[in-house]
Every structure is written in C-alpha cells, then in structure tokens.
mmCIF file of N, CA and C in Angstrom:
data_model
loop_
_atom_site.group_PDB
_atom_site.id
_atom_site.type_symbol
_atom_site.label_atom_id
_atom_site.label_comp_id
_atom_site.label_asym_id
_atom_site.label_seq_id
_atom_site.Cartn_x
_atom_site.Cartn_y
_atom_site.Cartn_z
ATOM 1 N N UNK M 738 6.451 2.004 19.304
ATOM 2 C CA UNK M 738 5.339 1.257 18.729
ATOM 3 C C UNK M 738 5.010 1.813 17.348
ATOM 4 N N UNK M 739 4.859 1.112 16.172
ATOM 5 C CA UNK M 739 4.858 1.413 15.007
ATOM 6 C C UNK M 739 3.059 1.859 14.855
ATOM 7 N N UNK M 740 2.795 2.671 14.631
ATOM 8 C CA UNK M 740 1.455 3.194 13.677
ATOM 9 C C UNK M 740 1.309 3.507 12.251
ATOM 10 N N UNK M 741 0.784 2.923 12.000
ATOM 11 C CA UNK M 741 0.048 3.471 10.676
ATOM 12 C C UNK M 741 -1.566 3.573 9.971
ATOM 13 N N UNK M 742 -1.031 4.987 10.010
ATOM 14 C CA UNK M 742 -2.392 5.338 9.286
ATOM 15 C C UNK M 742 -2.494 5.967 8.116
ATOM 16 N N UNK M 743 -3.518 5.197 7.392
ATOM 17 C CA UNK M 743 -3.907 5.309 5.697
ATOM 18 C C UNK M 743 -4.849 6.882 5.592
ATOM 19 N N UNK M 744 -4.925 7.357 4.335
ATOM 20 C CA UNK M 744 -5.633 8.634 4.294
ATOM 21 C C UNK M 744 -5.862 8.402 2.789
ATOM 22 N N UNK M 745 -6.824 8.778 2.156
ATOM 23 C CA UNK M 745 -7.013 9.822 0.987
ATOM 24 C C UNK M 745 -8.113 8.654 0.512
ATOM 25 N N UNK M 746 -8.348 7.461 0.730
ATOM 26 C CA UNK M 746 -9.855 6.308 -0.161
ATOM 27 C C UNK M 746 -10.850 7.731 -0.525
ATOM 28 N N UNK M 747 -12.089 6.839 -0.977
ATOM 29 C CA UNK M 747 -13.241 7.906 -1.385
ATOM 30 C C UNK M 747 -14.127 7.209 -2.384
ATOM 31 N N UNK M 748 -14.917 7.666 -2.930
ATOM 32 C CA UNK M 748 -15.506 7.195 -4.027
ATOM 33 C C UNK M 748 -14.684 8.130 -5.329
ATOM 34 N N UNK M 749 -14.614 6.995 -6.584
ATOM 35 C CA UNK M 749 -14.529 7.409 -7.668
ATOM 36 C C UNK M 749 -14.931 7.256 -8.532
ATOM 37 N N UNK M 750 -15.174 7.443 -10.160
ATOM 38 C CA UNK M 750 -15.639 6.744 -11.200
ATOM 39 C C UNK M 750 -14.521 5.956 -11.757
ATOM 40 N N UNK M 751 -15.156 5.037 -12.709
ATOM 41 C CA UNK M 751 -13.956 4.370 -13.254
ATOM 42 C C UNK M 751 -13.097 5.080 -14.352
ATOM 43 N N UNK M 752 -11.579 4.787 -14.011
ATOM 44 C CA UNK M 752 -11.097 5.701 -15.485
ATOM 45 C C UNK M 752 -10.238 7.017 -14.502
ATOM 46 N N UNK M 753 -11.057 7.229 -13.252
ATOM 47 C CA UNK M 753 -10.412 8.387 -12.572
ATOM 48 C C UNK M 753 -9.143 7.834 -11.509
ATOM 49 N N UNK M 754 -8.924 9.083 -10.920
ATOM 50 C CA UNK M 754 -7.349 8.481 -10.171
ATOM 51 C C UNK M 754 -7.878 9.014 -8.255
ATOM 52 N N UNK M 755 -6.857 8.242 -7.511
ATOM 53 C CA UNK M 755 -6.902 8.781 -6.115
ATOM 54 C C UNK M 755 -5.683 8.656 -5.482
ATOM 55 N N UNK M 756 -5.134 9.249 -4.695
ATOM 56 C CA UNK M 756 -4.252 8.811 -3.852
ATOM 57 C C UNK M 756 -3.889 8.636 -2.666
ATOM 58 N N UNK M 757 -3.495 7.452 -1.885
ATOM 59 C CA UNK M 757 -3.574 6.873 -0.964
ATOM 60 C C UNK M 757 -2.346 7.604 -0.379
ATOM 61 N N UNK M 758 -2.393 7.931 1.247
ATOM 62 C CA UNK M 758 -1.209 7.966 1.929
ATOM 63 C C UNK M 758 -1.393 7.034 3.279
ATOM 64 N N UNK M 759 0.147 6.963 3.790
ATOM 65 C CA UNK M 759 0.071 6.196 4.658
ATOM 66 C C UNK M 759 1.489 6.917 5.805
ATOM 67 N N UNK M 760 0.797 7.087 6.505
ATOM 68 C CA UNK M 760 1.808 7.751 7.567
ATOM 69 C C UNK M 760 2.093 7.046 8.506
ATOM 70 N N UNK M 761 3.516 6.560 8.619
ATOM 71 C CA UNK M 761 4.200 6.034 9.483
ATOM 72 C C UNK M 761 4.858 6.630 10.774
ATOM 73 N N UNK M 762 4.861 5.907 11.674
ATOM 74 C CA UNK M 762 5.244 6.479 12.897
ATOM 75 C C UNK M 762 5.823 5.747 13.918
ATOM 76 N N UNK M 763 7.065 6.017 15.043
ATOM 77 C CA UNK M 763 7.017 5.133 15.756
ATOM 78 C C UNK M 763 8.499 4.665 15.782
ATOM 79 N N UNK M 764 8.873 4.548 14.413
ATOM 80 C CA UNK M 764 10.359 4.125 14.768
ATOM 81 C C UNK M 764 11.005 4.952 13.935
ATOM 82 N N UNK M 765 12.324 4.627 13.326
ATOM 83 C CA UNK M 765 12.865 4.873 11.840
ATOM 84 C C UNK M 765 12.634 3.821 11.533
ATOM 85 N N UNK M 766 12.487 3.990 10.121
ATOM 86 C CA UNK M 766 11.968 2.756 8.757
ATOM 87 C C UNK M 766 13.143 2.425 8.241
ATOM 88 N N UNK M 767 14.166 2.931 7.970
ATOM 89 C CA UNK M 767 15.447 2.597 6.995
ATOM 90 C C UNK M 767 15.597 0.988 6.702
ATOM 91 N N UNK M 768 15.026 0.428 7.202
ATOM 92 C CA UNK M 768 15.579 -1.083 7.150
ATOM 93 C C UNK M 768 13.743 -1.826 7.352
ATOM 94 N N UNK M 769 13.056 -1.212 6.655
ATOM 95 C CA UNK M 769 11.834 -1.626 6.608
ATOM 96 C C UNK M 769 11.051 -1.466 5.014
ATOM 97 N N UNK M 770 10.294 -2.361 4.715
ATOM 98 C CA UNK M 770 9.862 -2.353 4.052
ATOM 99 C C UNK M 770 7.986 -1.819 3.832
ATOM 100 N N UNK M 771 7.475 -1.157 2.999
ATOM 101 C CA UNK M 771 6.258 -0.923 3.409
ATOM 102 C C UNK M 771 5.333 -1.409 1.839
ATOM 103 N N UNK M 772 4.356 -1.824 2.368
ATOM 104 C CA UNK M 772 3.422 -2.308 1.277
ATOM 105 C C UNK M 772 2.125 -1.850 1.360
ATOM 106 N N UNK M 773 1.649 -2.130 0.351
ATOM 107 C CA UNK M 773 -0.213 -1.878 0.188
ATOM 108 C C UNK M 773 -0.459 -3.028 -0.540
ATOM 109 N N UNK M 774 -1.718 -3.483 0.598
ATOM 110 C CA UNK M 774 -2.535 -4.479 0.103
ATOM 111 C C UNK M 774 -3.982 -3.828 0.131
ATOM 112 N N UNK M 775 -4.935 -4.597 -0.077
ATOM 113 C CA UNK M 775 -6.280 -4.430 -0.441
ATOM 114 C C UNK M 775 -7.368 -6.121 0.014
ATOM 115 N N UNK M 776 -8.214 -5.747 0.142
ATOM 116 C CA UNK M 776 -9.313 -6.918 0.537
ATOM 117 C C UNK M 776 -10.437 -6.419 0.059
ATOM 118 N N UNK M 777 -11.107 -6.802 -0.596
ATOM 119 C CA UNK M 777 -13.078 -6.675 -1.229
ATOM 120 C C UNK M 777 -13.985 -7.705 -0.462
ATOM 121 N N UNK M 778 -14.931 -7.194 -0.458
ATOM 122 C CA UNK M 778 -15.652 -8.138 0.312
ATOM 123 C C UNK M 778 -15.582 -9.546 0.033
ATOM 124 N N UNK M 779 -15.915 -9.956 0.575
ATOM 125 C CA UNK M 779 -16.020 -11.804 0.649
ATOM 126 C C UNK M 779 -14.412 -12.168 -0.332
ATOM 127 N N UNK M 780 -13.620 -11.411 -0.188
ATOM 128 C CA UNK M 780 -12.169 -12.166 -0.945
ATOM 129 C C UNK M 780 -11.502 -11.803 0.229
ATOM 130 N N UNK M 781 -10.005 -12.727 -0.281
ATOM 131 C CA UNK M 781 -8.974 -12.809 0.546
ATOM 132 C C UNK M 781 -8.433 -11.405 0.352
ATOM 133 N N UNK M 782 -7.056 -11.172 1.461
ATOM 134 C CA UNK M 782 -6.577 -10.023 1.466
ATOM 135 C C UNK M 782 -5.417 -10.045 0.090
ATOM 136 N N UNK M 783 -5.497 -8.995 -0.958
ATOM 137 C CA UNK M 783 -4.554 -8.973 -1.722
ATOM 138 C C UNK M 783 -3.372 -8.058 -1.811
ATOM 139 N N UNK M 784 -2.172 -8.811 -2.354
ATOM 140 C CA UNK M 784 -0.941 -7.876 -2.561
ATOM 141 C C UNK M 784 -1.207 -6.503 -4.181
ATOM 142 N N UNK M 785 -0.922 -5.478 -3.623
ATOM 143 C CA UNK M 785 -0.874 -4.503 -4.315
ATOM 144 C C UNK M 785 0.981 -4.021 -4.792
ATOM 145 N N UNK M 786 1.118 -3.484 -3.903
ATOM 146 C CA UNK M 786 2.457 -2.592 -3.928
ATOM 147 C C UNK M 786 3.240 -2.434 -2.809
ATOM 148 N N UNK M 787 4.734 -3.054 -3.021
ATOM 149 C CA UNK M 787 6.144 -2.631 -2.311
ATOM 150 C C UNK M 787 6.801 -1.847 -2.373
ATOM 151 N N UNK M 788 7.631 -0.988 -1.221
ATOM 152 C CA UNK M 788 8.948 -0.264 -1.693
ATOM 153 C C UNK M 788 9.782 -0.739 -0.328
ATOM 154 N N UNK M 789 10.801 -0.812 -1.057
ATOM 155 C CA UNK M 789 11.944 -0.403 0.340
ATOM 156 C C UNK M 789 11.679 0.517 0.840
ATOM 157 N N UNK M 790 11.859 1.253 1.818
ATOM 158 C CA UNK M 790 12.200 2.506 2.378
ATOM 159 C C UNK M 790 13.515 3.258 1.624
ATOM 160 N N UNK M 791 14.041 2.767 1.113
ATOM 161 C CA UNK M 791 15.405 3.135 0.416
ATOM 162 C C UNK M 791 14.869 3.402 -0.909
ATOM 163 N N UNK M 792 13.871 3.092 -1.525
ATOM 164 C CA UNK M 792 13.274 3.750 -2.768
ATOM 165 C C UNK M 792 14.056 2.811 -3.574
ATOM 166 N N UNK M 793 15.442 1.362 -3.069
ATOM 167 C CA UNK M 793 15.734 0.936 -4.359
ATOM 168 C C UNK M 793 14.823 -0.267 -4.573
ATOM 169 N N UNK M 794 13.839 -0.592 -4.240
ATOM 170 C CA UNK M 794 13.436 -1.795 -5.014
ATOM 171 C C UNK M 794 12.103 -1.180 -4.952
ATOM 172 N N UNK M 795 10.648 -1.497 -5.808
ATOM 173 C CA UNK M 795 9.761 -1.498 -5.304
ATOM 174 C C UNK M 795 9.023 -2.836 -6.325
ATOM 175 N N UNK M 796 7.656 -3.235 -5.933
ATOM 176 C CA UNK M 796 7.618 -4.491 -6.505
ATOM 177 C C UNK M 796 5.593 -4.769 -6.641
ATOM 178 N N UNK M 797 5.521 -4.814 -7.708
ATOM 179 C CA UNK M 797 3.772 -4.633 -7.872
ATOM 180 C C UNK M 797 3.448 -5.907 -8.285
ATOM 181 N N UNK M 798 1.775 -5.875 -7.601
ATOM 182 C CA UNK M 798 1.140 -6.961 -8.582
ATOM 183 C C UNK M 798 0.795 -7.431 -10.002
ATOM 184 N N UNK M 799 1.151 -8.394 -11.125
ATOM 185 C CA UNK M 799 0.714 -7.723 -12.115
ATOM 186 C C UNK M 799 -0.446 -6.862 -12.582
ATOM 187 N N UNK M 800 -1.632 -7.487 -11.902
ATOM 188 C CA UNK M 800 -2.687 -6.741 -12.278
ATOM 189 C C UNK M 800 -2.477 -4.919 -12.337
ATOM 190 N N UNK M 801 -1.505 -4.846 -11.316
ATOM 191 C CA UNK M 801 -1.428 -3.222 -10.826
ATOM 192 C C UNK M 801 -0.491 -2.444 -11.677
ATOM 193 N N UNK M 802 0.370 -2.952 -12.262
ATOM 194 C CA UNK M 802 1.311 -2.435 -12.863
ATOM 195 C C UNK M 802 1.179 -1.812 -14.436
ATOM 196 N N UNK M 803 1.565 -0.188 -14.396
ATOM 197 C CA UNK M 803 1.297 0.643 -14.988
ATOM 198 C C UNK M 803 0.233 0.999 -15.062
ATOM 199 N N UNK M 804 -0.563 0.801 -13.829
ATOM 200 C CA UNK M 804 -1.887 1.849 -13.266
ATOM 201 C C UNK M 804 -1.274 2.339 -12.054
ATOM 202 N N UNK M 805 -0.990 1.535 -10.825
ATOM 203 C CA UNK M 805 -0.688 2.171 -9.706
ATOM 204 C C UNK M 805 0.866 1.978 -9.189
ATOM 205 N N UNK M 806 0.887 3.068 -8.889
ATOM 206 C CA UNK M 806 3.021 3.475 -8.593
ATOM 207 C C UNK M 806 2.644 4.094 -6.988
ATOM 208 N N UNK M 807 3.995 3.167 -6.317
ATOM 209 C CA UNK M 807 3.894 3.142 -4.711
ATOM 210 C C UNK M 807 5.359 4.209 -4.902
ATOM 211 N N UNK M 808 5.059 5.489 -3.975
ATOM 212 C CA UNK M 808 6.088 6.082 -3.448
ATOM 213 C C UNK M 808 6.349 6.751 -2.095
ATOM 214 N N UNK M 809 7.228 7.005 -1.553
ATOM 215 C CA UNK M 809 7.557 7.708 -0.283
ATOM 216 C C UNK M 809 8.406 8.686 -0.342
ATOM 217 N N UNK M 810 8.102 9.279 0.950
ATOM 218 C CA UNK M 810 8.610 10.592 1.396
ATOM 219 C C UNK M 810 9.191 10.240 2.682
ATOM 220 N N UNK M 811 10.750 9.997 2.524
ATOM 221 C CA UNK M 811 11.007 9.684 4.024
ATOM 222 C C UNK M 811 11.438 11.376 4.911
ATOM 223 N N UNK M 812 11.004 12.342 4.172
ATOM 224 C CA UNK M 812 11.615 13.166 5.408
ATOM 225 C C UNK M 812 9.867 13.475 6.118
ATOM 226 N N UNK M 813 8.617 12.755 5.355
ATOM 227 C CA UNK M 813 7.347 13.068 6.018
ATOM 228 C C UNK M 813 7.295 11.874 6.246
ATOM 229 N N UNK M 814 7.932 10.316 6.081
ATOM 230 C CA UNK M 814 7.531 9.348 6.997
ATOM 231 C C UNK M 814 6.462 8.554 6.595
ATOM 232 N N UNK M 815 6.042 8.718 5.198
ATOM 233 C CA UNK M 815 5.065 8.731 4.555
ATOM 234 C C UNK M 815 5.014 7.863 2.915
ATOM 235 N N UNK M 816 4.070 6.703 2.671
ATOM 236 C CA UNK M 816 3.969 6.257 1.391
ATOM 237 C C UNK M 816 2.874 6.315 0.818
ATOM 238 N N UNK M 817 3.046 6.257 -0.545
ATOM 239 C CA UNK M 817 2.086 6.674 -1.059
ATOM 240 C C UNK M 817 1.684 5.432 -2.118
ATOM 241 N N UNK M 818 0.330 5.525 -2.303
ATOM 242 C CA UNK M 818 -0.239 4.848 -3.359
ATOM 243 C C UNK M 818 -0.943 5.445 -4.605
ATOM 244 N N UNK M 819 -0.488 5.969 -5.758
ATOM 245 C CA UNK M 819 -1.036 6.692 -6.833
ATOM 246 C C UNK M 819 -1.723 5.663 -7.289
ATOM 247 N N UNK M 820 -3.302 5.728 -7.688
ATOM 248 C CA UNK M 820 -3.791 4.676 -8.460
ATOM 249 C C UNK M 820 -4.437 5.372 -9.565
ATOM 250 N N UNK M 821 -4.315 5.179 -11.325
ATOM 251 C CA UNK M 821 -5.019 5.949 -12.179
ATOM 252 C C UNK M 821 -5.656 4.562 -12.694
ATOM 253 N N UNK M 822 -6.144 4.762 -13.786
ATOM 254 C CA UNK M 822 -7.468 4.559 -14.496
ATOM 255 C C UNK M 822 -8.152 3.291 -13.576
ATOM 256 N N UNK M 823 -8.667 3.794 -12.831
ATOM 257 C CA UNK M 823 -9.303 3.007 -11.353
ATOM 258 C C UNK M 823 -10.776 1.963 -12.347
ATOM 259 N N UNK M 824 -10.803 1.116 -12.425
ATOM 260 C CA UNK M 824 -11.707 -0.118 -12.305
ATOM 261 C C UNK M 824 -12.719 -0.503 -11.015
ATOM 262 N N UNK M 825 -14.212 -0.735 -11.325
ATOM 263 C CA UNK M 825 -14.671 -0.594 -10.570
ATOM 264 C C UNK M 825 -14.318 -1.973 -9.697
ATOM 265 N N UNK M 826 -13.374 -3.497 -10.449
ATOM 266 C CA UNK M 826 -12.743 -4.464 -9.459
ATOM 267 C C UNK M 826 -12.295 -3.828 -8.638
ATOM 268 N N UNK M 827 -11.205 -2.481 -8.476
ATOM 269 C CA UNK M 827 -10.720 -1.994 -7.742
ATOM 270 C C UNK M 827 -10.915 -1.719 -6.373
ATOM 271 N N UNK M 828 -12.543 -1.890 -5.799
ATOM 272 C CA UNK M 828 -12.905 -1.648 -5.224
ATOM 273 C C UNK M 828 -12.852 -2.484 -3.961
ATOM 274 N N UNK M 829 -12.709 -1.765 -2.666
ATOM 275 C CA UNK M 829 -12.110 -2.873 -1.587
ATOM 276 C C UNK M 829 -11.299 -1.516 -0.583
ATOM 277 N N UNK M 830 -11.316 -2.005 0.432
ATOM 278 C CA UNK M 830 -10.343 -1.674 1.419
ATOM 279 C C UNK M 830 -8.752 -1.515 1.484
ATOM 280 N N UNK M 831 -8.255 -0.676 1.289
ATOM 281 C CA UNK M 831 -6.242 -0.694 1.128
ATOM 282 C C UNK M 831 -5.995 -0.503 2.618
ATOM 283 N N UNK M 832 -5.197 -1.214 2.767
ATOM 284 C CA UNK M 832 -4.217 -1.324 4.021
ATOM 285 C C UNK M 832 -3.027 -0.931 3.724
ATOM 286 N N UNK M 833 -2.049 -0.197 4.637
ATOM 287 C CA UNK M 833 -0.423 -0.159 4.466
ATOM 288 C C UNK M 833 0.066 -1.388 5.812
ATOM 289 N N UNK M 834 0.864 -1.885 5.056
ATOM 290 C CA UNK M 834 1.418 -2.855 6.281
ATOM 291 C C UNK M 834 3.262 -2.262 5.788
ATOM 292 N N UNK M 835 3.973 -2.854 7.411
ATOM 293 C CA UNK M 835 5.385 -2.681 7.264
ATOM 294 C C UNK M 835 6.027 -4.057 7.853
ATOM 295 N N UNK M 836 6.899 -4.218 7.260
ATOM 296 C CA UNK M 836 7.954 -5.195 7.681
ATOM 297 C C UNK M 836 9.418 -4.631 7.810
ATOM 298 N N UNK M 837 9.840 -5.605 8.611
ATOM 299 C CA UNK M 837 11.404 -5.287 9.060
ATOM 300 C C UNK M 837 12.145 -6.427 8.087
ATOM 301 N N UNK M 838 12.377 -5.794 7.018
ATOM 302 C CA UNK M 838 13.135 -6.201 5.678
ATOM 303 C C UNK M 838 13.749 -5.125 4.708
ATOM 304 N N UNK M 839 14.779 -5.225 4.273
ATOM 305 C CA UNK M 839 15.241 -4.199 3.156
ATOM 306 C C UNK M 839 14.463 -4.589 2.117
ATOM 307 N N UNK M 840 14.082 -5.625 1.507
ATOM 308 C CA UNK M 840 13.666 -6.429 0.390
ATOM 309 C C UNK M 840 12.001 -6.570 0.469
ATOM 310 N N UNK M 841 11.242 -5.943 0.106
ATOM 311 C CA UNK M 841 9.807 -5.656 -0.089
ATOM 312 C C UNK M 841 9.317 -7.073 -0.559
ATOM 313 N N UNK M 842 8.353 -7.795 -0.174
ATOM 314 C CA UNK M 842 7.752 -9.086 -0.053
ATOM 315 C C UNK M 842 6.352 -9.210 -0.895
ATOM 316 N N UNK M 843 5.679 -9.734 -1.522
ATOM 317 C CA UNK M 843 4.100 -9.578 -1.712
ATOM 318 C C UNK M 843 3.157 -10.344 -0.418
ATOM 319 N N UNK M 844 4.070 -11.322 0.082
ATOM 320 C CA UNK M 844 3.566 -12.200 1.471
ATOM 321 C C UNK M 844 2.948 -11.474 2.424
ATOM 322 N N UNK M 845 1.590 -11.322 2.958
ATOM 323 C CA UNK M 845 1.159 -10.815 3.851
ATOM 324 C C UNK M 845 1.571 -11.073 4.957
ATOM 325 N N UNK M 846 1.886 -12.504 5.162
ATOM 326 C CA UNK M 846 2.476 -12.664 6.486
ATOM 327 C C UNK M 846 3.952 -12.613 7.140
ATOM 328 N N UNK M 847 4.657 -11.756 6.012
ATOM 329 C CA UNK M 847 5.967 -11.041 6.243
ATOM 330 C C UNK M 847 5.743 -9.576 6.808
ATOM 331 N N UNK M 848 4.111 -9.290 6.787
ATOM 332 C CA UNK M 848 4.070 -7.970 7.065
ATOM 333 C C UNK M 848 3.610 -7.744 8.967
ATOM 334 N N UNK M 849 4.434 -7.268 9.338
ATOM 335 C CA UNK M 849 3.497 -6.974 11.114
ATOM 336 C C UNK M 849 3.384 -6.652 11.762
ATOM 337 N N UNK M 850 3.101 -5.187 10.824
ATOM 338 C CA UNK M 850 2.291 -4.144 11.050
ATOM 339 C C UNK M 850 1.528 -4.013 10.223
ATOM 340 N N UNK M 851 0.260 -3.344 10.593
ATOM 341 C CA UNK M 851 -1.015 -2.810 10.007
ATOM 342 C C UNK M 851 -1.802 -1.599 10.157
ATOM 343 N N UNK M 852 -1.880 -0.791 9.217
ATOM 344 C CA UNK M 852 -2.953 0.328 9.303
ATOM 345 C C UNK M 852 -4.293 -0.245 9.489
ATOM 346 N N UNK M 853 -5.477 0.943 9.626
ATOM 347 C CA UNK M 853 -7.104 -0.187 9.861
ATOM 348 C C UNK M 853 -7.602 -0.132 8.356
ATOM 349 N N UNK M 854 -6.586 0.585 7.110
ATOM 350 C CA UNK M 854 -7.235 0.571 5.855
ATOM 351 C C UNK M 854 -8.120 1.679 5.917
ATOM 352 N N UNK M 855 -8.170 2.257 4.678
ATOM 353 C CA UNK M 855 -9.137 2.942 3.595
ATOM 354 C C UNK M 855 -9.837 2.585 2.448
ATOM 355 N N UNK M 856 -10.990 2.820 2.753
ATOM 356 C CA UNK M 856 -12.330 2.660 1.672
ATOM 357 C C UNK M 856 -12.262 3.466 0.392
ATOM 358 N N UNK M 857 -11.597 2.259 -0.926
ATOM 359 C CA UNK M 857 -11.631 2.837 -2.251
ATOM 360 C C UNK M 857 -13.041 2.761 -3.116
ATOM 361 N N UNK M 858 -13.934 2.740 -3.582
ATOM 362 C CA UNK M 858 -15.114 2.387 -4.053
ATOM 363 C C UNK M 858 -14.775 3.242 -5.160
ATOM 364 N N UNK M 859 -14.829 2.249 -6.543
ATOM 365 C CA UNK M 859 -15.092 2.674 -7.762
ATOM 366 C C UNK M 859 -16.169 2.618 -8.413
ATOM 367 N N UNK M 860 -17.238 3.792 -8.770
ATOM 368 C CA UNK M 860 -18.494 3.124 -9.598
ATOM 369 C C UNK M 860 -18.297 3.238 -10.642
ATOM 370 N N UNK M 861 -19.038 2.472 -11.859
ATOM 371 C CA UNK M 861 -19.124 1.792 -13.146
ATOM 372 C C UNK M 861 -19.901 3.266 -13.959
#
C-alpha cells in the first residue's frame, strides 16, 4: 500500500524559501511518477511540480518555474519541493501525489495516490 507523507510547510514571509518533503513508502517507485500540487482556499486543486522517479524528466507549472525545483532521493524514497522567493499567492496546502507512469503528468486525475498535504502560509 503506497503512503505518503508531506513534511517541512510553515509560515513564511514573502521573498523567503521552504522546503517540502514527501516520503514515499510502500512499493518501489522506478516506474512512477511523483508530483506536487497545491489547493488555497475556495480554489481548485493546482499543478505545481513533476519528476520521474528516474530524475529524467521533470515538468513545472509556468507560474512555478525558476522559483520552485522538484527533486528526489531515491535511496531515502523521498521528493522534494524547494520553493524560493515565496509570494504570499503561494499560500495553500501542497500535496505529493504518485502515479504509475514513467512520464510525469500535470493532470490530477492521473495521480492515485495522495499525501493529506502541508500548510504553506506566506505573509505579505
């Protein structure tokens, strides 16, 4: 049974950085893909960041790109979400979800599995 659980949200100011982990468990990943999405209140759930498990593709939202870089550690089982100069939009819930794909998706409903998410809050 696949688990995942997210670690590191918090409060920040804007301009500062945090980083998200997400620890996987349950199977081997090699042939899985893992993502971070995000949801803010009263919005839909959004695509953030892909990687293969193989580290060769990974695939961001524009908004996200060249602020936040998704990486893993497959001998800890583990991805990560670096986010710098954090915006207080930023603010919202991150989830790690996984899919059984080599090819990293932005589609939420390619993903199915789910962490319960971590609380990012950026203040202004």
């Amino acid at each position: 049974q696949v688990q995942l659980v997210e670690s590191g949200g918090g409060l920040v100011q804007a301009g500062g950085s945090l980083r998200l982990s997400c620890a996987a468990s349950g199977r081997t990943f090699t042939n899985y893909a893992l993502a971070w999405f995000r949801q803010a209140p009263g919005k839909e759930r959004e695509f953030v960041a892909a990687t293969s498990w193989s580290g060769d593709f990974a695939y961001y939202a524009n908004s996200m790109k060249g602020r936040f870089t998704i990486s893993r550690d497959s001998a800890k089982n583990t991805v990560y979400l670096q986010m710098n100069s954090l915006k207080p939009e930023d603010t919202a819930v991150y989830y790690c979800a996984a899919a059984r794909t080599m090819v990293p998706t932005p589609r939420a409903l390619d993903y199915g599995y789910w962490g319960q998410g971590t609380q990012v809050t950026v203040s202004s």
